[in-house]
C-alpha positions in Angstrom: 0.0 0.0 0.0 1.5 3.4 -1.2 1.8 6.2 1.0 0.0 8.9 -0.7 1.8 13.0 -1.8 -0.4 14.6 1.3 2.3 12.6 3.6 -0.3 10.4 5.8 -0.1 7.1 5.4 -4.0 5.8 4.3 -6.5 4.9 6.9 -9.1 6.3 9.4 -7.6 9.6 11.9 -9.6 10.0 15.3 -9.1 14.1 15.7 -10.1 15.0 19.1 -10.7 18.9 18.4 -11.7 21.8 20.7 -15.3 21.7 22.9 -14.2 25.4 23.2 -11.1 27.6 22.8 -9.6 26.5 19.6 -6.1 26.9 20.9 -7.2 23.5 22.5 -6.3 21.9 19.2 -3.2 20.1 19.7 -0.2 20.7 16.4 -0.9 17.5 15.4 -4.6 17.2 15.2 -3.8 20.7 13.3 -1.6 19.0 11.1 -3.7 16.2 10.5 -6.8 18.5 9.1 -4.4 19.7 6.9 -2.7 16.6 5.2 -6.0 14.2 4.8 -7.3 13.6 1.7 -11.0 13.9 3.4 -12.5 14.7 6.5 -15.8 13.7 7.9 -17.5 16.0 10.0 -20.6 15.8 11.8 -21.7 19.5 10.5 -19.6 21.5 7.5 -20.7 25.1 9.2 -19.5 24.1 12.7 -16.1 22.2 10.9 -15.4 24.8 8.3 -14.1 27.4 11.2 -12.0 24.7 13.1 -10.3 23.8 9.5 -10.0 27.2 8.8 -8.1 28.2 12.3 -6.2 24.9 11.4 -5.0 26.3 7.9 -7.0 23.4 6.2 -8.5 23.5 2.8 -9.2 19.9 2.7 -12.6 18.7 1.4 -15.2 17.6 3.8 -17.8 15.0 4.1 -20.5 15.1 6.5 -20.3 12.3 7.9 -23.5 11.8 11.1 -25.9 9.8 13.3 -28.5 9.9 9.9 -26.0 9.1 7.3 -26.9 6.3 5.2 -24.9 3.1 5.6 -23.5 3.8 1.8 -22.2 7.0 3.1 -19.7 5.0 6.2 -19.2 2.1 3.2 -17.5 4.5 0.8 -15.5 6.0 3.4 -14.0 2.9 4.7 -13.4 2.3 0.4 -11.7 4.9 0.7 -8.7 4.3 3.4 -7.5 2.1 1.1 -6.0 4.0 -0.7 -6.6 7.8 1.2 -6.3 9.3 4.5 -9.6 9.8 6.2 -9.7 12.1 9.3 -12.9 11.7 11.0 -13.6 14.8 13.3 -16.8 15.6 15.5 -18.6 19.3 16.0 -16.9 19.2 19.5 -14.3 17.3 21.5 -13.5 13.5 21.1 -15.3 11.8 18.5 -17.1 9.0 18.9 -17.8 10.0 22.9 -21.8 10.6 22.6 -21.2 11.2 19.2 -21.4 9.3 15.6 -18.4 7.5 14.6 -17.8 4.2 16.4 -19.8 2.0 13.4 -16.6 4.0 11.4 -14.5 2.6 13.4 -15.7 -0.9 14.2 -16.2 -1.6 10.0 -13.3 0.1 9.2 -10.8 -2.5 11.8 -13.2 -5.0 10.2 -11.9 -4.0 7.0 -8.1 -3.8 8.3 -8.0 -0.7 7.4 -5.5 1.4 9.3 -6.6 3.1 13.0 -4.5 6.5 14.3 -6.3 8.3 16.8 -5.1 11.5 18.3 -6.0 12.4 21.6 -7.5 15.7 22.9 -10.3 17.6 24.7 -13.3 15.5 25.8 -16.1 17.7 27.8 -17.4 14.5 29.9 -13.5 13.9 31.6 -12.7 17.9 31.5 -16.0 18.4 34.0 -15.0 15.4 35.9 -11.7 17.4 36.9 -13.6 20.3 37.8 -16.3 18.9 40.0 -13.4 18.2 43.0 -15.8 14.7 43.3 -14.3 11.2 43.3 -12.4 10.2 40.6 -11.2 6.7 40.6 -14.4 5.0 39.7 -16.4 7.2 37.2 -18.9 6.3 34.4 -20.1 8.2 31.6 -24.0 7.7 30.7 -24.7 10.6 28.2 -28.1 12.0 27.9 -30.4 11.0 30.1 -33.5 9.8 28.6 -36.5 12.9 28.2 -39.4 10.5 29.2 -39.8 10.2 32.7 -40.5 6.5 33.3 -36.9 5.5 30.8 -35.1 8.1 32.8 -36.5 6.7 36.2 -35.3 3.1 34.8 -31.8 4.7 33.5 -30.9 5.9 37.2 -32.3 3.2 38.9 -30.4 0.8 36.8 -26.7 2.9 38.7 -28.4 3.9 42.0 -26.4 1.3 43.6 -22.6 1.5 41.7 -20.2 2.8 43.9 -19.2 5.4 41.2 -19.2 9.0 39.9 -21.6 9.2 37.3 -21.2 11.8 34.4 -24.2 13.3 32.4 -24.5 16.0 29.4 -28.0 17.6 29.9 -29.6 20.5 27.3 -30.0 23.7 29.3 -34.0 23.9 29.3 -34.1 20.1 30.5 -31.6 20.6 33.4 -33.5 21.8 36.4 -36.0 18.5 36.0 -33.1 16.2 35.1 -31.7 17.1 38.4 -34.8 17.0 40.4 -34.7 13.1 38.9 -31.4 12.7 39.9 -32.2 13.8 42.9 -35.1 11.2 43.5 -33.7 8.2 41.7 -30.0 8.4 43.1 -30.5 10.2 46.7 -29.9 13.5 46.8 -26.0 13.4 46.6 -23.2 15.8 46.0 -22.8 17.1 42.2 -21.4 19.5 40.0 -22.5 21.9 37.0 -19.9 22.4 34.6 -21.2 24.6 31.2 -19.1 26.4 28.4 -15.9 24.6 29.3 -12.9 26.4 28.4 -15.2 29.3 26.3 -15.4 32.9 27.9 -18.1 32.2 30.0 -17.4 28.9 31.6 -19.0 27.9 35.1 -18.6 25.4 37.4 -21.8 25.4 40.2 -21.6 22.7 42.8 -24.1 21.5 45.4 -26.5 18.7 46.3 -29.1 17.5 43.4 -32.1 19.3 45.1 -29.5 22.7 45.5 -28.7 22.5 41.8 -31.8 21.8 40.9 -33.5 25.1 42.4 -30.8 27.0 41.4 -31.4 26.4 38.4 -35.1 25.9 38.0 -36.2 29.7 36.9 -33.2 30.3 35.1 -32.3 27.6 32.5 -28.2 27.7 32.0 -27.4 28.4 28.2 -24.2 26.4 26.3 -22.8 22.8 26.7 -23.6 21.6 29.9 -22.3 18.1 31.9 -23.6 17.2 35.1 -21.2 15.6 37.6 -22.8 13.7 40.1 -21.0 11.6 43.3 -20.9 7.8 44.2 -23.9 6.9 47.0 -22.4 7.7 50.3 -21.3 4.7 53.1 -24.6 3.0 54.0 -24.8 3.3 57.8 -23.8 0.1 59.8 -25.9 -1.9 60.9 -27.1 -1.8 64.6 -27.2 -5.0 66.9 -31.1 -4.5 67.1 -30.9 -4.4 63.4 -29.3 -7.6 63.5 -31.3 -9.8 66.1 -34.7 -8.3 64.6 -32.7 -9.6 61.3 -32.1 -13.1 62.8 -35.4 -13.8 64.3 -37.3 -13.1 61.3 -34.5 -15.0 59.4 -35.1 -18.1 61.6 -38.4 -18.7 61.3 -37.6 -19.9 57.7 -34.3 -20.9 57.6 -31.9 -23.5 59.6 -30.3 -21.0 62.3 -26.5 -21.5 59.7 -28.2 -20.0 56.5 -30.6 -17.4 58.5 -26.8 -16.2 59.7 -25.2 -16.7 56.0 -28.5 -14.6 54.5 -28.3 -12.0 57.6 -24.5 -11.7 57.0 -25.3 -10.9 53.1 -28.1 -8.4 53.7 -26.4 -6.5 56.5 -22.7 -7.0 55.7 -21.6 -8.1 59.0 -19.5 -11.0 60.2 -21.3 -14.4 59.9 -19.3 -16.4 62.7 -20.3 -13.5 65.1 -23.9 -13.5 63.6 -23.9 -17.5 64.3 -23.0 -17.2 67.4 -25.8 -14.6 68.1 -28.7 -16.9 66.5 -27.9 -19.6 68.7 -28.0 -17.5 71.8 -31.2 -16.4 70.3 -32.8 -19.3 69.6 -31.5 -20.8 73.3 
């Protein structure tokens, strides 16, 4: 396989680009929009400026969630012999935007992957919020009907992880009120316009936000940060013998300790030893 004149080699480019100040755009990423033979954008108007601060005349393609399965086909045709930079209106591609069908079909293809790091809004909030981040898990939008979106936190009440949302601006106050009443009302963080002139970080319980924000929708890109569950409180020795009794009127006093033990998290030898004393 040849390389081709523009001095890429032929294959797919993931260009992370700016979810803001255009500076964010890394030299290579710049260089990148300039040497591809194509680049696929979600929206040419939004691109054009990026490509233009970039010093890119290259030819775009849009290239989107409703583009027709021809569309991806003749792309991936294409990094056979041409270098294909995919690019998204805003930050990473692919993250809650089109692009991973690209990608899958195109390594199905064994067509050549590059992907160049850069700016993603979901991990840029996350350092902002000053919540946990060891454990975190991005969940895009949130559904708009209330009963899916009930299901949707429901479904993560329980994992012991920061949980990161983008939410529109007129939907946030609600979206937060549901947070509120399907996760506990934990701590969380409003992060909107991320590196742009106007960028603001609120933080707060769910219910705070939520009021804050209810008259006065925010305007801009927004993600919602929002904490792991905090420690569930121990369990009290009433707790446990109430526990136990009920426990033993169905089970051998061994697996009414072993189910106790489960349910409460406490020690079952200690809880054994307690039954038994019980049931004496």
């Amino acid at each position: 396989m040849e390389t081709q004149s523009s001095g890429l080699e032929p294959g797919l480019y993931i260009v992370a680009g700016p979810i803001g100040n255009l500076g964010d755009l890394s030299p290579r990423a710049a260089e990148v929009l300039r040497l591809a033979d194509v680049v696929a954008v979600e929206d040419t108007r939004v691109s054009a400026r990026l490509l233009r601060h970039a010093g890119s005349d290259r030819p775009m393609v849009p290239y989107h969630d409703h583009s027709a399965e021809g569309v991806r086909l003749r792309l991936i045709e294409r990094m056979a012999s041409e270098s294909v930079a995919l690019l998204s209106d805003a930050g990473t591609p692919l993250i809650s935007d089109p692009g991973y069908k690209l990608v899958r079909d195109a390594r199905a293809a064994g067509r050549r992957i590059i992907t160049l790091p850069g700016p993603s809004a979901a991990i840029a909030a996350l350092t902002l919020s000053g919540l946990p981040t060891d454990r975190f898990l991005f969940m895009g939008f949130p559904p708009a009907k209330q009963k899916a979106r009930a299901d949707t936190f429901a479904e993560v009440a329980a994992l012991r992880a920061t949980l990161i949302f983008y939410e529109s601006g007129p939907r946030l106050s609600e979206s937060l009120a549901a947070m509120a009443e399907g996760l506990g009302d934990r701590e969380a963080a409003v992060s909107r316009e991320i590196s742009k002139a106007f960028e603001e970080t609120q933080t707060g319980t769910l219910s705070e936000l939520s009021a804050r924000y209810a008259d006065a929708p925010p305007k801009g890109e927004i993600v919602v940060i929002v904490g792991p569950p905090g420690e569930a409180p121990r369990a009290s020795a009433e707790d446990a013998d109430a526990a136990l009794i009920e426990a033993m009127e169905r089970l051998p006093v061994s697996k009414a300790a072993g189910e106790v033990a489960k349910k409460l998290g406490l020690d079952r030898r200690a809880l054994y030893t307690r039954a038994m004393e019980l049931k004496g």
